[in-house]
Amino acid sequence: MTAHLFQLPEALTIPVKGEAAEYPVGRIFCVGRNYAAHAEEMGYEVDREAPFYFTKSPTAAVLSGSTAAYPLGTENYHYEVELALVIGSDVTRATSEEAEVAIYGYCCALDMTRRDLQLKERVKQRPWDLGKDVEQSAVFSTITKATDFTPADQRIHLSVNGDLRQDSTLSLLVHKVADIVADLSKYYHLRAGDVILTGTPEGVGPVVPGDVISGGIDGLDPISLTIGASI
């Protein structure tokens, strides 16, 4: 057996309703600008031909109810509430129908973003990694199995310190969940452990240390995050 110089952190596991075992997080994929109104508030028209993606490291994942330190290197840290789906079986070059079968479940998620760094890199036509792949920036609530939840026109919303900031419906997703999985499976051999955040509605904005974020999607467990001091 190979000896290691040090131990890496174990992968985060997300609780699943009705299961004693939890879902281990592998890769984290995110869909950009998947609500037309959010694309507009960011200064773009939505691309309806195909989704586009960015990624977060698995080590960015934390559970709902956590306190996350205000991250290094930013003065404009933004919340984004999203529907996340988790993959339960191998799927590659799938049809939308095959992709839907591969979805194990759904949960609420937060895609926290160093917006100033994202915009700075965007202007220079460089990758968004510094803005998006942030420590403790991918937040997940308990998973509901796909047999118990079907995305349709459910409300999706987020509040900061009790003030409503985002309020929309899943019906306004430009690219639907099965189509996202099918498209992404053209480029990756998707497998159990892969998590996909499907995009945020309009109303994104900044938070500061001490703020409490709460949100939800009708039919799924709610999500919350407290912003702690920078460390």
PDB file of C-alpha atoms in Angstrom:
ATOM      1  CA  MET A   1       0.000   0.000   0.000  1.00  0.00           C
ATOM      2  CA  THR A   2       1.380   3.406  -0.983  1.00  0.00           C
ATOM      3  CA  ALA A   3       2.270   5.719   1.899  1.00  0.00           C
ATOM      4  CA  HIS A   4       1.198   9.359   1.610  1.00  0.00           C
ATOM      5  CA  LEU A   5       3.191  12.338   2.816  1.00  0.00           C
ATOM      6  CA  PHE A   6      -0.024  13.911   4.121  1.00  0.00           C
ATOM      7  CA  GLN A   7      -3.792  13.390   4.110  1.00  0.00           C
ATOM      8  CA  LEU A   8      -6.106  15.397   1.900  1.00  0.00           C
ATOM      9  CA  PRO A   9      -9.505  16.518   3.247  1.00  0.00           C
ATOM     10  CA  GLU A  10     -12.266  13.986   2.750  1.00  0.00           C
ATOM     11  CA  ALA A  11     -14.948  14.814   0.205  1.00  0.00           C
ATOM     12  CA  LEU A  12     -18.041  16.548   1.552  1.00  0.00           C
ATOM     13  CA  THR A  13     -21.093  14.313   1.765  1.00  0.00           C
ATOM     14  CA  ILE A  14     -24.628  15.679   1.421  1.00  0.00           C
ATOM     15  CA  PRO A  15     -27.502  14.131   3.399  1.00  0.00           C
ATOM     16  CA  VAL A  16     -30.270  12.487   1.359  1.00  0.00           C
ATOM     17  CA  LYS A  17     -33.869  12.482   2.556  1.00  0.00           C
ATOM     18  CA  GLY A  18     -34.937   8.961   3.486  1.00  0.00           C
ATOM     19  CA  GLU A  19     -31.410   7.519   3.359  1.00  0.00           C
ATOM     20  CA  ALA A  20     -28.909   6.764   6.115  1.00  0.00           C
ATOM     21  CA  ALA A  21     -26.043   6.940   3.603  1.00  0.00           C
ATOM     22  CA  GLU A  22     -24.970  10.327   2.240  1.00  0.00           C
ATOM     23  CA  TYR A  23     -24.016  11.523  -1.261  1.00  0.00           C
ATOM     24  CA  PRO A  24     -20.263  12.217  -1.709  1.00  0.00           C
ATOM     25  CA  VAL A  25     -19.430  15.276  -3.799  1.00  0.00           C
ATOM     26  CA  GLY A  26     -17.006  14.698  -6.670  1.00  0.00           C
ATOM     27  CA  ARG A  27     -16.909  17.287  -9.435  1.00  0.00           C
ATOM     28  CA  ILE A  28     -18.955  20.499  -9.333  1.00  0.00           C
ATOM     29  CA  PHE A  29     -20.171  21.931 -12.638  1.00  0.00           C
ATOM     30  CA  CYS A  30     -22.090  25.222 -12.890  1.00  0.00           C
ATOM     31  CA  VAL A  31     -24.226  26.650 -15.699  1.00  0.00           C
ATOM     32  CA  GLY A  32     -23.738  30.333 -16.474  1.00  0.00           C
ATOM     33  CA  ARG A  33     -26.498  32.825 -17.358  1.00  0.00           C
ATOM     34  CA  ASN A  34     -29.364  30.347 -17.426  1.00  0.00           C
ATOM     35  CA  TYR A  35     -32.061  32.921 -16.582  1.00  0.00           C
ATOM     36  CA  ALA A  36     -32.623  35.646 -19.167  1.00  0.00           C
ATOM     37  CA  ALA A  37     -33.197  38.363 -16.552  1.00  0.00           C
ATOM     38  CA  HIS A  38     -29.962  37.508 -14.739  1.00  0.00           C
ATOM     39  CA  ALA A  39     -28.015  37.548 -18.017  1.00  0.00           C
ATOM     40  CA  GLU A  40     -29.497  40.993 -18.674  1.00  0.00           C
ATOM     41  CA  GLU A  41     -28.524  42.339 -15.251  1.00  0.00           C
ATOM     42  CA  MET A  42     -24.976  41.145 -15.936  1.00  0.00           C
ATOM     43  CA  GLY A  43     -24.948  42.990 -19.267  1.00  0.00           C
ATOM     44  CA  TYR A  44     -25.525  40.083 -21.653  1.00  0.00           C
ATOM     45  CA  GLU A  45     -28.241  38.491 -23.734  1.00  0.00           C
ATOM     46  CA  VAL A  46     -28.870  34.886 -22.799  1.00  0.00           C
ATOM     47  CA  ASP A  47     -27.483  32.236 -25.167  1.00  0.00           C
ATOM     48  CA  ARG A  48     -30.391  29.951 -26.007  1.00  0.00           C
ATOM     49  CA  GLU A  49     -28.432  27.673 -28.351  1.00  0.00           C
ATOM     50  CA  ALA A  50     -26.458  25.825 -25.692  1.00  0.00           C
ATOM     51  CA  PRO A  51     -25.483  26.220 -22.038  1.00  0.00           C
ATOM     52  CA  PHE A  52     -21.976  27.172 -20.996  1.00  0.00           C
ATOM     53  CA  TYR A  53     -20.138  26.019 -17.899  1.00  0.00           C
ATOM     54  CA  PHE A  54     -17.593  26.812 -15.238  1.00  0.00           C
ATOM     55  CA  THR A  55     -16.430  24.617 -12.374  1.00  0.00           C
ATOM     56  CA  LYS A  56     -15.765  24.752  -8.642  1.00  0.00           C
ATOM     57  CA  SER A  57     -13.355  22.532  -6.748  1.00  0.00           C
ATOM     58  CA  PRO A  58     -14.952  19.826  -4.577  1.00  0.00           C
ATOM     59  CA  THR A  59     -13.168  21.422  -1.614  1.00  0.00           C
ATOM     60  CA  ALA A  60     -15.357  24.528  -2.100  1.00  0.00           C
ATOM     61  CA  ALA A  61     -18.423  22.557  -0.971  1.00  0.00           C
ATOM     62  CA  VAL A  62     -20.077  23.136   2.425  1.00  0.00           C
ATOM     63  CA  LEU A  63     -23.460  22.229   3.853  1.00  0.00           C
ATOM     64  CA  SER A  64     -26.437  24.464   4.486  1.00  0.00           C
ATOM     65  CA  GLY A  65     -26.326  25.971   7.955  1.00  0.00           C
ATOM     66  CA  SER A  66     -22.577  26.579   7.825  1.00  0.00           C
ATOM     67  CA  THR A  67     -20.731  29.776   8.686  1.00  0.00           C
ATOM     68  CA  ALA A  68     -18.352  30.623   5.830  1.00  0.00           C
ATOM     69  CA  ALA A  69     -15.543  33.137   6.197  1.00  0.00           C
ATOM     70  CA  TYR A  70     -15.699  36.217   3.989  1.00  0.00           C
ATOM     71  CA  PRO A  71     -13.167  35.245   1.312  1.00  0.00           C
ATOM     72  CA  LEU A  72      -9.760  36.701   0.642  1.00  0.00           C
ATOM     73  CA  GLY A  73      -9.128  39.189  -2.151  1.00  0.00           C
ATOM     74  CA  THR A  74     -12.617  40.600  -2.689  1.00  0.00           C
ATOM     75  CA  GLU A  75     -14.672  43.648  -1.757  1.00  0.00           C
ATOM     76  CA  ASN A  76     -17.821  42.517  -3.589  1.00  0.00           C
ATOM     77  CA  TYR A  77     -18.940  39.028  -2.541  1.00  0.00           C
ATOM     78  CA  HIS A  78     -22.270  38.000  -4.096  1.00  0.00           C
ATOM     79  CA  TYR A  79     -24.958  35.407  -3.358  1.00  0.00           C
ATOM     80  CA  GLU A  80     -26.665  33.326  -6.076  1.00  0.00           C
ATOM     81  CA  VAL A  81     -29.407  30.810  -5.250  1.00  0.00           C
ATOM     82  CA  GLU A  82     -29.716  27.855  -7.606  1.00  0.00           C
ATOM     83  CA  LEU A  83     -31.312  24.487  -8.221  1.00  0.00           C
ATOM     84  CA  ALA A  84     -28.634  21.789  -8.088  1.00  0.00           C
ATOM     85  CA  LEU A  85     -28.943  18.275  -9.461  1.00  0.00           C
ATOM     86  CA  VAL A  86     -26.792  15.291  -8.579  1.00  0.00           C
ATOM     87  CA  ILE A  87     -25.877  12.436 -10.894  1.00  0.00           C
ATOM     88  CA  GLY A  88     -26.512   8.857  -9.822  1.00  0.00           C
ATOM     89  CA  SER A  89     -25.191   6.748 -12.716  1.00  0.00           C
ATOM     90  CA  ASP A  90     -22.727   6.895 -15.596  1.00  0.00           C
ATOM     91  CA  VAL A  91     -23.919   8.882 -18.593  1.00  0.00           C
ATOM     92  CA  THR A  92     -22.055   9.889 -21.761  1.00  0.00           C
ATOM     93  CA  ARG A  93     -23.305  11.360 -25.053  1.00  0.00           C
ATOM     94  CA  ALA A  94     -26.835  10.995 -23.720  1.00  0.00           C
ATOM     95  CA  THR A  95     -30.191  11.962 -25.086  1.00  0.00           C
ATOM     96  CA  SER A  96     -32.333  14.149 -22.847  1.00  0.00           C
ATOM     97  CA  GLU A  97     -34.364  11.069 -21.925  1.00  0.00           C
ATOM     98  CA  GLU A  98     -31.239   9.094 -20.966  1.00  0.00           C
ATOM     99  CA  ALA A  99     -29.900  12.101 -19.076  1.00  0.00           C
ATOM    100  CA  GLU A 100     -33.054  12.401 -17.000  1.00  0.00           C
ATOM    101  CA  VAL A 101     -32.721   8.784 -15.875  1.00  0.00           C
ATOM    102  CA  ALA A 102     -29.186   9.521 -14.649  1.00  0.00           C
ATOM    103  CA  ILE A 103     -30.333  12.286 -12.272  1.00  0.00           C
ATOM    104  CA  TYR A 104     -30.371  10.924  -8.711  1.00  0.00           C
ATOM    105  CA  GLY A 105     -31.841  13.953  -6.982  1.00  0.00           C
ATOM    106  CA  TYR A 106     -32.099  17.697  -6.454  1.00  0.00           C
ATOM    107  CA  CYS A 107     -31.261  20.248  -3.776  1.00  0.00           C
ATOM    108  CA  CYS A 108     -31.012  23.966  -3.160  1.00  0.00           C
ATOM    109  CA  ALA A 109     -27.560  25.454  -3.645  1.00  0.00           C
ATOM    110  CA  LEU A 110     -25.677  28.721  -3.332  1.00  0.00           C
ATOM    111  CA  ASP A 111     -23.034  29.734  -5.858  1.00  0.00           C
ATOM    112  CA  MET A 112     -21.121  32.397  -3.916  1.00  0.00           C
ATOM    113  CA  THR A 113     -19.049  34.647  -6.175  1.00  0.00           C
ATOM    114  CA  ARG A 114     -16.226  37.170  -5.870  1.00  0.00           C
ATOM    115  CA  ARG A 115     -18.006  39.427  -8.342  1.00  0.00           C
ATOM    116  CA  ASP A 116     -15.283  42.063  -8.578  1.00  0.00           C
ATOM    117  CA  LEU A 117     -12.720  39.439  -9.555  1.00  0.00           C
ATOM    118  CA  GLN A 118     -15.106  37.718 -11.961  1.00  0.00           C
ATOM    119  CA  LEU A 119     -15.833  40.995 -13.763  1.00  0.00           C
ATOM    120  CA  LYS A 120     -12.168  41.972 -13.821  1.00  0.00           C
ATOM    121  CA  GLU A 121     -11.240  38.699 -15.502  1.00  0.00           C
ATOM    122  CA  ARG A 122     -14.235  38.863 -17.843  1.00  0.00           C
ATOM    123  CA  VAL A 123     -13.106  42.225 -19.224  1.00  0.00           C
ATOM    124  CA  LYS A 124      -9.708  40.701 -19.994  1.00  0.00           C
ATOM    125  CA  GLN A 125     -11.355  37.633 -21.579  1.00  0.00           C
ATOM    126  CA  ARG A 126      -9.699  35.377 -19.009  1.00  0.00           C
ATOM    127  CA  PRO A 127     -11.167  32.449 -17.054  1.00  0.00           C
ATOM    128  CA  TRP A 128     -13.458  33.135 -14.090  1.00  0.00           C
ATOM    129  CA  ASP A 129     -11.635  30.871 -11.629  1.00  0.00           C
ATOM    130  CA  LEU A 130     -10.686  33.586  -9.134  1.00  0.00           C
ATOM    131  CA  GLY A 131     -14.264  34.826  -9.106  1.00  0.00           C
ATOM    132  CA  LYS A 132     -16.054  31.493  -8.935  1.00  0.00           C
ATOM    133  CA  ASP A 133     -13.806  28.765  -7.521  1.00  0.00           C
ATOM    134  CA  VAL A 134     -13.786  30.186  -4.005  1.00  0.00           C
ATOM    135  CA  GLU A 135     -13.301  28.430  -0.669  1.00  0.00           C
ATOM    136  CA  GLN A 136     -16.664  27.591   0.993  1.00  0.00           C
ATOM    137  CA  SER A 137     -18.554  28.990  -2.010  1.00  0.00           C
ATOM    138  CA  ALA A 138     -20.661  25.975  -3.059  1.00  0.00           C
ATOM    139  CA  VAL A 139     -23.371  25.451  -0.455  1.00  0.00           C
ATOM    140  CA  PHE A 140     -25.811  22.525  -0.531  1.00  0.00           C
ATOM    141  CA  SER A 141     -29.001  21.628   1.303  1.00  0.00           C
ATOM    142  CA  THR A 142     -30.288  18.080   1.845  1.00  0.00           C
ATOM    143  CA  ILE A 143     -30.925  16.145  -1.369  1.00  0.00           C
ATOM    144  CA  THR A 144     -34.435  15.075  -2.362  1.00  0.00           C
ATOM    145  CA  LYS A 145     -34.527  12.060  -4.677  1.00  0.00           C
ATOM    146  CA  ALA A 146     -35.684  12.593  -8.244  1.00  0.00           C
ATOM    147  CA  THR A 147     -38.548  10.180  -7.621  1.00  0.00           C
ATOM    148  CA  ASP A 148     -39.947  12.741  -5.158  1.00  0.00           C
ATOM    149  CA  PHE A 149     -39.295  15.996  -7.026  1.00  0.00           C
ATOM    150  CA  THR A 150     -39.712  17.131 -10.638  1.00  0.00           C
ATOM    151  CA  PRO A 151     -38.525  20.630 -11.622  1.00  0.00           C
ATOM    152  CA  ALA A 152     -41.397  22.594 -13.164  1.00  0.00           C
ATOM    153  CA  ASP A 153     -42.668  26.000 -12.068  1.00  0.00           C
ATOM    154  CA  GLN A 154     -41.624  25.891  -8.407  1.00  0.00           C
ATOM    155  CA  ARG A 155     -40.685  29.153  -6.719  1.00  0.00           C
ATOM    156  CA  ILE A 156     -36.967  29.824  -6.126  1.00  0.00           C
ATOM    157  CA  HIS A 157     -36.052  32.628  -3.737  1.00  0.00           C
ATOM    158  CA  LEU A 158     -33.331  34.100  -1.498  1.00  0.00           C
ATOM    159  CA  SER A 159     -33.291  36.601   1.363  1.00  0.00           C
ATOM    160  CA  VAL A 160     -30.488  38.385   3.186  1.00  0.00           C
ATOM    161  CA  ASN A 161     -31.181  39.171   6.847  1.00  0.00           C
ATOM    162  CA  GLY A 162     -34.868  38.548   6.115  1.00  0.00           C
ATOM    163  CA  ASP A 163     -35.041  40.938   3.129  1.00  0.00           C
ATOM    164  CA  LEU A 164     -36.160  39.257  -0.110  1.00  0.00           C
ATOM    165  CA  ARG A 165     -33.557  39.693  -2.861  1.00  0.00           C
ATOM    166  CA  GLN A 166     -34.224  36.962  -5.441  1.00  0.00           C
ATOM    167  CA  ASP A 167     -37.689  35.666  -6.353  1.00  0.00           C
ATOM    168  CA  SER A 168     -38.407  33.669  -9.506  1.00  0.00           C
ATOM    169  CA  THR A 169     -39.571  30.259 -10.738  1.00  0.00           C
ATOM    170  CA  LEU A 170     -37.820  27.224 -12.182  1.00  0.00           C
ATOM    171  CA  SER A 171     -40.008  27.531 -15.274  1.00  0.00           C
ATOM    172  CA  LEU A 172     -37.749  30.421 -16.363  1.00  0.00           C
ATOM    173  CA  LEU A 173     -34.648  28.234 -16.640  1.00  0.00           C
ATOM    174  CA  VAL A 174     -33.522  28.717 -20.251  1.00  0.00           C
ATOM    175  CA  HIS A 175     -31.903  25.279 -20.478  1.00  0.00           C
ATOM    176  CA  LYS A 176     -33.852  22.592 -18.642  1.00  0.00           C
ATOM    177  CA  VAL A 177     -32.186  20.084 -16.351  1.00  0.00           C
ATOM    178  CA  ALA A 178     -32.227  17.022 -18.617  1.00  0.00           C
ATOM    179  CA  ASP A 179     -30.976  19.089 -21.556  1.00  0.00           C
ATOM    180  CA  ILE A 180     -28.113  20.412 -19.408  1.00  0.00           C
ATOM    181  CA  VAL A 181     -27.037  16.894 -18.422  1.00  0.00           C
ATOM    182  CA  ALA A 182     -27.303  15.694 -22.024  1.00  0.00           C
ATOM    183  CA  ASP A 183     -25.228  18.611 -23.291  1.00  0.00           C
ATOM    184  CA  LEU A 184     -22.561  18.298 -20.595  1.00  0.00           C
ATOM    185  CA  SER A 185     -22.307  14.567 -21.297  1.00  0.00           C
ATOM    186  CA  LYS A 186     -20.986  15.425 -24.768  1.00  0.00           C
ATOM    187  CA  TYR A 187     -17.810  16.688 -23.102  1.00  0.00           C
ATOM    188  CA  TYR A 188     -17.453  14.627 -19.913  1.00  0.00           C
ATOM    189  CA  HIS A 189     -18.066  11.056 -18.821  1.00  0.00           C
ATOM    190  CA  LEU A 190     -20.525  12.027 -16.091  1.00  0.00           C
ATOM    191  CA  ARG A 191     -20.773   9.729 -13.099  1.00  0.00           C
ATOM    192  CA  ALA A 192     -22.172   9.418  -9.594  1.00  0.00           C
ATOM    193  CA  GLY A 193     -20.714  12.195  -7.448  1.00  0.00           C
ATOM    194  CA  ASP A 194     -21.027  14.853 -10.152  1.00  0.00           C
ATOM    195  CA  VAL A 195     -23.092  17.853  -9.055  1.00  0.00           C
ATOM    196  CA  ILE A 196     -24.499  20.463 -11.451  1.00  0.00           C
ATOM    197  CA  LEU A 197     -25.723  23.916 -10.422  1.00  0.00           C
ATOM    198  CA  THR A 198     -28.241  25.069 -13.004  1.00  0.00           C
ATOM    199  CA  GLY A 199     -28.037  28.872 -12.799  1.00  0.00           C
ATOM    200  CA  THR A 200     -29.436  31.755 -10.767  1.00  0.00           C
ATOM    201  CA  PRO A 201     -32.308  34.195 -11.350  1.00  0.00           C
ATOM    202  CA  GLU A 202     -31.946  37.962 -11.266  1.00  0.00           C
ATOM    203  CA  GLY A 203     -31.433  39.956  -8.088  1.00  0.00           C
ATOM    204  CA  VAL A 204     -27.877  38.958  -7.181  1.00  0.00           C
ATOM    205  CA  GLY A 205     -25.999  41.268  -4.852  1.00  0.00           C
ATOM    206  CA  PRO A 206     -23.341  41.650  -2.162  1.00  0.00           C
ATOM    207  CA  VAL A 207     -23.099  40.380   1.389  1.00  0.00           C
ATOM    208  CA  VAL A 208     -20.773  41.352   4.236  1.00  0.00           C
ATOM    209  CA  PRO A 209     -19.612  39.618   7.423  1.00  0.00           C
ATOM    210  CA  GLY A 210     -22.515  39.078   9.797  1.00  0.00           C
ATOM    211  CA  ASP A 211     -25.121  38.682   7.042  1.00  0.00           C
ATOM    212  CA  VAL A 212     -27.382  35.633   7.077  1.00  0.00           C
ATOM    213  CA  ILE A 213     -28.517  34.217   3.741  1.00  0.00           C
ATOM    214  CA  SER A 214     -31.638  32.066   3.567  1.00  0.00           C
ATOM    215  CA  GLY A 215     -33.390  30.673   0.542  1.00  0.00           C
ATOM    216  CA  GLY A 216     -35.390  27.869  -0.889  1.00  0.00           C
ATOM    217  CA  ILE A 217     -37.122  26.103  -3.724  1.00  0.00           C
ATOM    218  CA  ASP A 218     -40.669  24.890  -3.164  1.00  0.00           C
ATOM    219  CA  GLY A 219     -40.602  21.139  -2.526  1.00  0.00           C
ATOM    220  CA  LEU A 220     -36.927  21.015  -1.465  1.00  0.00           C
ATOM    221  CA  ASP A 221     -35.210  21.539   1.871  1.00  0.00           C
ATOM    222  CA  PRO A 222     -34.286  25.203   2.436  1.00  0.00           C
ATOM    223  CA  ILE A 223     -30.760  26.562   2.470  1.00  0.00           C
ATOM    224  CA  SER A 224     -28.913  28.985   4.725  1.00  0.00           C
ATOM    225  CA  LEU A 225     -25.423  30.425   5.145  1.00  0.00           C
ATOM    226  CA  THR A 226     -23.922  32.872   7.637  1.00  0.00           C
ATOM    227  CA  ILE A 227     -21.081  35.078   6.397  1.00  0.00           C
ATOM    228  CA  GLY A 228     -18.299  35.106   8.951  1.00  0.00           C
ATOM    229  CA  ALA A 229     -15.320  37.381   9.380  1.00  0.00           C
ATOM    230  CA  SER A 230     -12.421  37.107   6.945  1.00  0.00           C
ATOM    231  CA  ILE A 231      -9.616  34.886   8.222  1.00  0.00           C
TER     232      ILE A 231
END
